[in-house]
């Protein structure tokens, strides 16, 4: 089978935001899954702060990343336990601050037991937008220096999307962010854009530069504007 990624060379500075765009199957998810070592590369090397990823203690490495994806895994436990993931007991003040920054505080205040309310099996009490904001609250609580976002929001209505977008912008401040970007607004605000196709980087630059270049990115952009 052909490699999922080939010839990728990329470096990211602290505090920078990088948007990955491209058709489905281009290798974007594979690339972000290499960072916390959910996948191991078959060749080549990834480094964080100059240290090869395989030389990091896995637990310490994963503390450097917060992940917000469209597949939010929630536990049959309280709101607080879901936000504070693995931090036991949860710091109630930090939980509330995270919920507030994620635009969820109002909703949680309306629940019968506030942050101590159980959210049901895999959060079946929550809407799609609320689940995504809970994932953002979790990332804010974790306060990791590197943020990985897979921000497919196809399932959200425009009001939820605004609340999620607003929360994401707060979360991204001052962090190094790698985002698989679906929304034009995210891409336009990124410091750099990488367009991928069939496991390779085909274009690399700012949003404005890539629009001017008239290649893959400009075509994807035009398609999204039409729809």
mmCIF file of N, CA, C and O in Angstrom, residues 76-159:
data_model
loop_
_atom_site.group_PDB
_atom_site.id
_atom_site.type_symbol
_atom_site.label_atom_id
_atom_site.label_comp_id
_atom_site.label_asym_id
_atom_site.label_seq_id
_atom_site.Cartn_x
_atom_site.Cartn_y
_atom_site.Cartn_z
ATOM 1 N N UNK A 76 -19.942 8.556 31.587
ATOM 2 C CA UNK A 76 -21.173 8.564 32.365
ATOM 3 C C UNK A 76 -20.835 9.037 33.777
ATOM 4 O O UNK A 76 -20.755 8.251 34.711
ATOM 5 N N UNK A 77 -20.584 10.340 33.879
ATOM 6 C CA UNK A 77 -20.123 10.924 35.132
ATOM 7 C C UNK A 77 -20.615 12.374 35.138
ATOM 8 O O UNK A 77 -21.349 12.790 34.241
ATOM 9 N N UNK A 78 -20.164 13.155 36.124
ATOM 10 C CA UNK A 78 -20.627 14.541 36.225
ATOM 11 C C UNK A 78 -19.993 15.406 35.138
ATOM 12 O O UNK A 78 -18.981 15.032 34.530
ATOM 13 N N UNK A 79 -20.601 16.584 34.937
ATOM 14 C CA UNK A 79 -20.019 17.580 34.034
ATOM 15 C C UNK A 79 -18.578 17.873 34.475
ATOM 16 O O UNK A 79 -17.644 17.865 33.675
ATOM 17 N N UNK A 80 -18.386 18.101 35.786
ATOM 18 C CA UNK A 80 -17.059 18.464 36.304
ATOM 19 C C UNK A 80 -16.024 17.379 35.997
ATOM 20 O O UNK A 80 -14.910 17.678 35.547
ATOM 21 N N UNK A 81 -16.390 16.111 36.220
ATOM 22 C CA UNK A 81 -15.437 15.019 35.972
ATOM 23 C C UNK A 81 -15.092 14.931 34.490
ATOM 24 O O UNK A 81 -13.966 14.599 34.114
ATOM 25 N N UNK A 82 -16.052 15.251 33.622
ATOM 26 C CA UNK A 82 -15.797 15.216 32.182
ATOM 27 C C UNK A 82 -14.896 16.360 31.734
ATOM 28 O O UNK A 82 -14.111 16.203 30.809
ATOM 29 N N UNK A 83 -15.018 17.505 32.380
ATOM 30 C CA UNK A 83 -14.168 18.646 32.021
ATOM 31 C C UNK A 83 -12.749 18.420 32.541
ATOM 32 O O UNK A 83 -11.758 18.692 31.865
ATOM 33 N N UNK A 84 -12.647 17.876 33.766
ATOM 34 C CA UNK A 84 -11.348 17.777 34.438
ATOM 35 C C UNK A 84 -10.636 16.461 34.141
ATOM 36 O O UNK A 84 -9.663 16.117 34.798
ATOM 37 N N UNK A 85 -11.125 15.747 33.163
ATOM 38 C CA UNK A 85 -10.568 14.489 32.677
ATOM 39 C C UNK A 85 -9.326 13.969 33.412
ATOM 40 O O UNK A 85 -8.216 14.433 33.183
ATOM 41 N N UNK A 86 -9.519 13.031 34.322
ATOM 42 C CA UNK A 86 -8.369 12.402 34.975
ATOM 43 C C UNK A 86 -7.794 13.203 36.134
ATOM 44 O O UNK A 86 -6.898 12.741 36.819
ATOM 45 N N UNK A 87 -8.291 14.429 36.339
ATOM 46 C CA UNK A 87 -7.819 15.231 37.465
ATOM 47 C C UNK A 87 -8.802 15.006 38.613
ATOM 48 O O UNK A 87 -9.940 15.450 38.554
ATOM 49 N N UNK A 88 -8.363 14.270 39.608
ATOM 50 C CA UNK A 88 -9.332 13.878 40.621
ATOM 51 C C UNK A 88 -8.816 14.260 42.003
ATOM 52 O O UNK A 88 -7.680 13.925 42.345
ATOM 53 N N UNK A 89 -9.590 15.011 42.824
ATOM 54 C CA UNK A 89 -10.905 15.541 42.459
ATOM 55 C C UNK A 89 -10.758 16.776 41.555
ATOM 56 O O UNK A 89 -9.744 17.477 41.634
ATOM 57 N N UNK A 90 -11.781 17.063 40.736
ATOM 58 C CA UNK A 90 -11.707 18.235 39.863
ATOM 59 C C UNK A 90 -11.634 19.520 40.687
ATOM 60 O O UNK A 90 -12.211 19.602 41.761
ATOM 61 N N UNK A 91 -10.920 20.504 40.167
ATOM 62 C CA UNK A 91 -10.861 21.830 40.780
ATOM 63 C C UNK A 91 -12.103 22.599 40.305
ATOM 64 O O UNK A 91 -12.172 23.022 39.155
ATOM 65 N N UNK A 92 -13.069 22.765 41.219
ATOM 66 C CA UNK A 92 -14.382 23.320 40.828
ATOM 67 C C UNK A 92 -14.264 24.718 40.218
ATOM 68 O O UNK A 92 -14.956 25.030 39.245
ATOM 69 N N UNK A 93 -13.368 25.539 40.767
ATOM 70 C CA UNK A 93 -13.218 26.897 40.241
ATOM 71 C C UNK A 93 -12.687 26.845 38.801
ATOM 72 O O UNK A 93 -13.201 27.529 37.904
ATOM 73 N N UNK A 94 -11.671 26.001 38.570
ATOM 74 C CA UNK A 94 -11.122 25.867 37.215
ATOM 75 C C UNK A 94 -12.155 25.299 36.262
ATOM 76 O O UNK A 94 -12.210 25.677 35.087
ATOM 77 N N UNK A 95 -12.978 24.356 36.748
ATOM 78 C CA UNK A 95 -14.039 23.789 35.904
ATOM 79 C C UNK A 95 -14.991 24.899 35.473
ATOM 80 O O UNK A 95 -15.339 25.038 34.295
ATOM 81 N N UNK A 96 -15.388 25.744 36.436
ATOM 82 C CA UNK A 96 -16.342 26.830 36.112
ATOM 83 C C UNK A 96 -15.728 27.829 35.144
ATOM 84 O O UNK A 96 -16.395 28.304 34.225
ATOM 85 N N UNK A 97 -14.456 28.158 35.350
ATOM 86 C CA UNK A 97 -13.787 29.100 34.437
ATOM 87 C C UNK A 97 -13.711 28.519 33.019
ATOM 88 O O UNK A 97 -13.916 29.228 32.035
ATOM 89 N N UNK A 98 -13.424 27.221 32.935
ATOM 90 C CA UNK A 98 -13.326 26.563 31.627
ATOM 91 C C UNK A 98 -14.690 26.544 30.933
ATOM 92 O O UNK A 98 -14.803 26.810 29.736
ATOM 93 N N UNK A 99 -15.745 26.245 31.706
ATOM 94 C CA UNK A 99 -17.096 26.215 31.130
ATOM 95 C C UNK A 99 -17.510 27.595 30.646
ATOM 96 O O UNK A 99 -18.116 27.752 29.586
ATOM 97 N N UNK A 100 -17.145 28.594 31.422
ATOM 98 C CA UNK A 100 -17.497 29.959 31.061
ATOM 99 C C UNK A 100 -16.783 30.363 29.767
ATOM 100 O O UNK A 100 -17.400 30.897 28.833
ATOM 101 N N UNK A 101 -15.478 30.050 29.659
ATOM 102 C CA UNK A 101 -14.718 30.386 28.446
ATOM 103 C C UNK A 101 -15.231 29.602 27.241
ATOM 104 O O UNK A 101 -15.099 30.036 26.098
ATOM 105 N N UNK A 102 -15.831 28.430 27.497
ATOM 106 C CA UNK A 102 -16.337 27.596 26.394
ATOM 107 C C UNK A 102 -17.812 27.874 26.088
ATOM 108 O O UNK A 102 -18.458 27.110 25.365
ATOM 109 N N UNK A 103 -18.354 28.971 26.651
ATOM 110 C CA UNK A 103 -19.763 29.320 26.404
ATOM 111 C C UNK A 103 -20.745 28.238 26.849
ATOM 112 O O UNK A 103 -21.746 27.983 26.186
ATOM 113 N N UNK A 104 -20.444 27.575 27.949
ATOM 114 C CA UNK A 104 -21.328 26.506 28.440
ATOM 115 C C UNK A 104 -21.865 26.795 29.832
ATOM 116 O O UNK A 104 -22.690 26.044 30.330
ATOM 117 N N UNK A 105 -21.369 27.867 30.470
ATOM 118 C CA UNK A 105 -21.725 28.105 31.867
ATOM 119 C C UNK A 105 -23.232 28.256 32.062
ATOM 120 O O UNK A 105 -23.814 27.678 32.983
ATOM 121 N N UNK A 106 -23.884 28.999 31.175
ATOM 122 C CA UNK A 106 -25.330 29.220 31.290
ATOM 123 C C UNK A 106 -26.091 27.909 31.256
ATOM 124 O O UNK A 106 -26.993 27.657 32.074
ATOM 125 N N UNK A 107 -25.712 27.059 30.307
ATOM 126 C CA UNK A 107 -26.377 25.753 30.186
ATOM 127 C C UNK A 107 -26.163 24.915 31.450
ATOM 128 O O UNK A 107 -27.103 24.342 31.998
ATOM 129 N N UNK A 108 -24.925 24.868 31.943
ATOM 130 C CA UNK A 108 -24.619 24.038 33.107
ATOM 131 C C UNK A 108 -25.320 24.571 34.359
ATOM 132 O O UNK A 108 -25.813 23.802 35.184
ATOM 133 N N UNK A 109 -25.414 25.903 34.472
ATOM 134 C CA UNK A 109 -26.134 26.496 35.617
ATOM 135 C C UNK A 109 -27.606 26.083 35.636
ATOM 136 O O UNK A 109 -28.224 26.046 36.692
ATOM 137 N N UNK A 110 -28.157 25.791 34.451
ATOM 138 C CA UNK A 110 -29.579 25.429 34.392
ATOM 139 C C UNK A 110 -29.818 23.953 34.723
ATOM 140 O O UNK A 110 -30.962 23.519 34.843
ATOM 141 N N UNK A 111 -28.743 23.169 34.859
ATOM 142 C CA UNK A 111 -28.901 21.740 35.176
ATOM 143 C C UNK A 111 -29.230 21.562 36.659
ATOM 144 O O UNK A 111 -28.823 22.377 37.488
ATOM 145 N N UNK A 112 -29.944 20.489 37.003
ATOM 146 C CA UNK A 112 -30.400 20.320 38.393
ATOM 147 C C UNK A 112 -29.286 20.373 39.441
ATOM 148 O O UNK A 112 -29.462 20.959 40.504
ATOM 149 N N UNK A 113 -28.111 19.792 39.149
ATOM 150 C CA UNK A 113 -27.028 19.826 40.145
ATOM 151 C C UNK A 113 -25.814 20.597 39.644
ATOM 152 O O UNK A 113 -24.691 20.354 40.099
ATOM 153 N N UNK A 114 -26.030 21.505 38.687
ATOM 154 C CA UNK A 114 -24.908 22.308 38.181
ATOM 155 C C UNK A 114 -23.791 21.429 37.656
ATOM 156 O O UNK A 114 -24.045 20.460 36.931
ATOM 157 N N UNK A 115 -22.549 21.741 38.049
ATOM 158 C CA UNK A 115 -21.407 20.999 37.501
ATOM 159 C C UNK A 115 -21.358 19.555 38.015
ATOM 160 O O UNK A 115 -20.603 18.738 37.496
ATOM 161 N N UNK A 116 -22.156 19.241 39.043
ATOM 162 C CA UNK A 116 -22.176 17.865 39.566
ATOM 163 C C UNK A 116 -23.256 17.006 38.907
ATOM 164 O O UNK A 116 -23.470 15.858 39.296
ATOM 165 N N UNK A 117 -23.936 17.559 37.908
ATOM 166 C CA UNK A 117 -24.983 16.801 37.218
ATOM 167 C C UNK A 117 -24.367 15.706 36.353
ATOM 168 O O UNK A 117 -23.469 15.983 35.553
ATOM 169 N N UNK A 118 -24.848 14.453 36.476
ATOM 170 C CA UNK A 118 -24.361 13.398 35.567
ATOM 171 C C UNK A 118 -24.860 13.684 34.144
ATOM 172 O O UNK A 118 -25.977 14.156 33.966
ATOM 173 N N UNK A 119 -24.004 13.412 33.161
ATOM 174 C CA UNK A 119 -24.416 13.744 31.785
ATOM 175 C C UNK A 119 -24.894 12.534 30.995
ATOM 176 O O UNK A 119 -25.124 12.620 29.801
ATOM 177 N N UNK A 120 -25.048 11.372 31.663
ATOM 178 C CA UNK A 120 -25.628 10.224 30.963
ATOM 179 C C UNK A 120 -24.582 9.474 30.154
ATOM 180 O O UNK A 120 -23.465 9.945 29.953
ATOM 181 N N UNK A 121 -24.950 8.322 29.675
ATOM 182 C CA UNK A 121 -24.035 7.464 28.934
ATOM 183 C C UNK A 121 -23.553 8.197 27.680
ATOM 184 O O UNK A 121 -24.347 8.602 26.834
ATOM 185 N N UNK A 122 -22.240 8.354 27.562
ATOM 186 C CA UNK A 122 -21.621 9.128 26.469
ATOM 187 C C UNK A 122 -22.293 10.483 26.236
ATOM 188 O O UNK A 122 -22.415 10.948 25.101
ATOM 189 N N UNK A 123 -22.736 11.104 27.338
ATOM 190 C CA UNK A 123 -23.276 12.464 27.228
ATOM 191 C C UNK A 123 -24.542 12.544 26.408
ATOM 192 O O UNK A 123 -24.765 13.516 25.686
ATOM 193 N N UNK A 124 -25.399 11.522 26.523
ATOM 194 C CA UNK A 124 -26.600 11.520 25.670
ATOM 195 C C UNK A 124 -27.597 12.624 26.036
ATOM 196 O O UNK A 124 -28.606 12.795 25.363
ATOM 197 N N UNK A 125 -27.314 13.369 27.124
ATOM 198 C CA UNK A 125 -28.182 14.510 27.467
ATOM 199 C C UNK A 125 -27.798 15.772 26.684
ATOM 200 O O UNK A 125 -28.467 16.791 26.805
ATOM 201 N N UNK A 126 -26.687 15.706 25.933
ATOM 202 C CA UNK A 126 -26.152 16.936 25.333
ATOM 203 C C UNK A 126 -26.374 16.992 23.829
ATOM 204 O O UNK A 126 -26.339 15.969 23.152
ATOM 205 N N UNK A 127 -26.524 18.209 23.311
ATOM 206 C CA UNK A 127 -26.609 18.402 21.852
ATOM 207 C C UNK A 127 -25.198 18.377 21.258
ATOM 208 O O UNK A 127 -24.211 18.437 21.987
ATOM 209 N N UNK A 128 -25.116 18.330 19.933
ATOM 210 C CA UNK A 128 -23.812 18.326 19.254
ATOM 211 C C UNK A 128 -22.958 19.540 19.621
ATOM 212 O O UNK A 128 -21.773 19.422 19.913
ATOM 213 N N UNK A 129 -23.585 20.718 19.622
ATOM 214 C CA UNK A 129 -22.840 21.942 19.944
ATOM 215 C C UNK A 129 -22.358 21.948 21.384
ATOM 216 O O UNK A 129 -21.262 22.413 21.687
ATOM 217 N N UNK A 130 -23.199 21.421 22.276
ATOM 218 C CA UNK A 130 -22.808 21.360 23.689
ATOM 219 C C UNK A 130 -21.661 20.373 23.895
ATOM 220 O O UNK A 130 -20.738 20.628 24.671
ATOM 221 N N UNK A 131 -21.706 19.264 23.188
ATOM 222 C CA UNK A 131 -20.615 18.272 23.297
ATOM 223 C C UNK A 131 -19.296 18.892 22.865
ATOM 224 O O UNK A 131 -18.263 18.729 23.498
ATOM 225 N N UNK A 132 -19.368 19.630 21.740
ATOM 226 C CA UNK A 132 -18.137 20.211 21.227
ATOM 227 C C UNK A 132 -17.592 21.278 22.183
ATOM 228 O O UNK A 132 -16.396 21.385 22.408
ATOM 229 N N UNK A 133 -18.506 22.048 22.780
ATOM 230 C CA UNK A 133 -18.057 23.063 23.738
ATOM 231 C C UNK A 133 -17.524 22.408 25.010
ATOM 232 O O UNK A 133 -16.633 22.938 25.652
ATOM 233 N N UNK A 134 -18.043 21.237 25.355
ATOM 234 C CA UNK A 134 -17.505 20.523 26.512
ATOM 235 C C UNK A 134 -16.067 20.065 26.221
ATOM 236 O O UNK A 134 -15.192 20.141 27.083
ATOM 237 N N UNK A 135 -15.828 19.640 24.980
ATOM 238 C CA UNK A 135 -14.459 19.255 24.587
ATOM 239 C C UNK A 135 -13.525 20.464 24.664
ATOM 240 O O UNK A 135 -12.363 20.348 25.050
ATOM 241 N N UNK A 136 -14.042 21.639 24.302
ATOM 242 C CA UNK A 136 -13.234 22.865 24.384
ATOM 243 C C UNK A 136 -12.965 23.221 25.849
ATOM 244 O O UNK A 136 -11.842 23.572 26.219
ATOM 245 N N UNK A 137 -13.984 23.073 26.701
ATOM 246 C CA UNK A 137 -13.814 23.346 28.134
ATOM 247 C C UNK A 137 -12.740 22.424 28.719
ATOM 248 O O UNK A 137 -11.910 22.830 29.532
ATOM 249 N N UNK A 138 -12.740 21.183 28.269
ATOM 250 C CA UNK A 138 -11.761 20.189 28.721
ATOM 251 C C UNK A 138 -10.343 20.642 28.334
ATOM 252 O O UNK A 138 -9.408 20.552 29.114
ATOM 253 N N UNK A 139 -10.206 21.153 27.101
ATOM 254 C CA UNK A 139 -8.891 21.624 26.631
ATOM 255 C C UNK A 139 -8.447 22.869 27.398
ATOM 256 O O UNK A 139 -7.270 23.042 27.701
ATOM 257 N N UNK A 140 -9.411 23.742 27.731
ATOM 258 C CA UNK A 140 -9.082 24.950 28.499
ATOM 259 C C UNK A 140 -8.631 24.544 29.906
ATOM 260 O O UNK A 140 -7.657 25.076 30.445
ATOM 261 N N UNK A 141 -9.319 23.586 30.486
ATOM 262 C CA UNK A 141 -8.959 23.102 31.829
ATOM 263 C C UNK A 141 -7.560 22.487 31.812
ATOM 264 O O UNK A 141 -6.750 22.726 32.687
ATOM 265 N N UNK A 142 -7.284 21.718 30.779
ATOM 266 C CA UNK A 142 -5.982 21.035 30.689
ATOM 267 C C UNK A 142 -4.830 22.026 30.521
ATOM 268 O O UNK A 142 -3.725 21.811 31.005
ATOM 269 N N UNK A 143 -5.103 23.120 29.780
ATOM 270 C CA UNK A 143 -4.135 24.207 29.635
ATOM 271 C C UNK A 143 -2.794 23.753 29.056
ATOM 272 O O UNK A 143 -1.739 24.169 29.507
ATOM 273 N N UNK A 144 -2.828 22.882 28.057
ATOM 274 C CA UNK A 144 -1.600 22.396 27.419
ATOM 275 C C UNK A 144 -1.082 23.443 26.427
ATOM 276 O O UNK A 144 -1.858 24.227 25.885
ATOM 277 N N UNK A 145 0.240 23.460 26.185
ATOM 278 C CA UNK A 145 0.801 24.483 25.291
ATOM 279 C C UNK A 145 0.485 24.276 23.810
ATOM 280 O O UNK A 145 0.504 25.228 23.037
ATOM 281 N N UNK A 146 0.225 23.026 23.402
ATOM 282 C CA UNK A 146 -0.048 22.766 21.984
ATOM 283 C C UNK A 146 -1.478 22.253 21.841
ATOM 284 O O UNK A 146 -1.914 21.360 22.562
ATOM 285 N N UNK A 147 -2.164 22.841 20.889
ATOM 286 C CA UNK A 147 -3.565 22.515 20.680
ATOM 287 C C UNK A 147 -3.719 21.845 19.321
ATOM 288 O O UNK A 147 -3.186 22.337 18.326
ATOM 289 N N UNK A 148 -4.419 20.710 19.298
ATOM 290 C CA UNK A 148 -4.713 20.036 18.029
ATOM 291 C C UNK A 148 -6.229 20.072 17.849
ATOM 292 O O UNK A 148 -6.966 19.584 18.701
ATOM 293 N N UNK A 149 -6.669 20.667 16.763
ATOM 294 C CA UNK A 149 -8.109 20.800 16.529
ATOM 295 C C UNK A 149 -8.497 20.082 15.252
ATOM 296 O O UNK A 149 -7.865 20.270 14.217
ATOM 297 N N UNK A 150 -9.554 19.289 15.354
ATOM 298 C CA UNK A 150 -10.138 18.725 14.142
ATOM 299 C C UNK A 150 -11.562 19.244 14.141
ATOM 300 O O UNK A 150 -12.436 18.686 14.778
ATOM 301 N N UNK A 151 -11.743 20.399 13.456
ATOM 302 C CA UNK A 151 -12.945 21.156 13.751
ATOM 303 C C UNK A 151 -14.076 20.990 12.739
ATOM 304 O O UNK A 151 -14.629 21.963 12.276
ATOM 305 N N UNK A 152 -14.426 19.769 12.395
ATOM 306 C CA UNK A 152 -15.579 19.580 11.512
ATOM 307 C C UNK A 152 -16.840 19.961 12.276
ATOM 308 O O UNK A 152 -17.170 19.354 13.275
ATOM 309 N N UNK A 153 -17.526 20.977 11.794
ATOM 310 C CA UNK A 153 -18.725 21.403 12.520
ATOM 311 C C UNK A 153 -19.949 21.241 11.643
ATOM 312 O O UNK A 153 -20.929 21.947 11.792
ATOM 313 N N UNK A 154 -19.882 20.296 10.714
ATOM 314 C CA UNK A 154 -20.991 20.130 9.776
ATOM 315 C C UNK A 154 -22.311 19.883 10.508
ATOM 316 O O UNK A 154 -23.378 20.225 10.027
ATOM 317 N N UNK A 155 -22.234 19.299 11.708
ATOM 318 C CA UNK A 155 -23.458 18.917 12.405
ATOM 319 C C UNK A 155 -24.101 20.075 13.179
ATOM 320 O O UNK A 155 -25.165 19.915 13.754
ATOM 321 N N UNK A 156 -23.464 21.237 13.210
ATOM 322 C CA UNK A 156 -23.963 22.298 14.082
ATOM 323 C C UNK A 156 -24.816 23.317 13.344
ATOM 324 O O UNK A 156 -24.533 23.684 12.213
ATOM 325 N N UNK A 157 -25.861 23.782 14.025
ATOM 326 C CA UNK A 157 -26.632 24.896 13.457
ATOM 327 C C UNK A 157 -25.819 26.180 13.662
ATOM 328 O O UNK A 157 -24.850 26.208 14.414
ATOM 329 N N UNK A 158 -26.241 27.266 13.002
ATOM 330 C CA UNK A 158 -25.368 28.447 12.966
ATOM 331 C C UNK A 158 -25.192 29.080 14.348
ATOM 332 O O UNK A 158 -24.139 29.616 14.657
ATOM 333 N N UNK A 159 -26.209 28.983 15.206
ATOM 334 C CA UNK A 159 -26.083 29.569 16.544
ATOM 335 C C UNK A 159 -25.041 28.807 17.367
ATOM 336 O O UNK A 159 -24.172 29.401 18.000
#
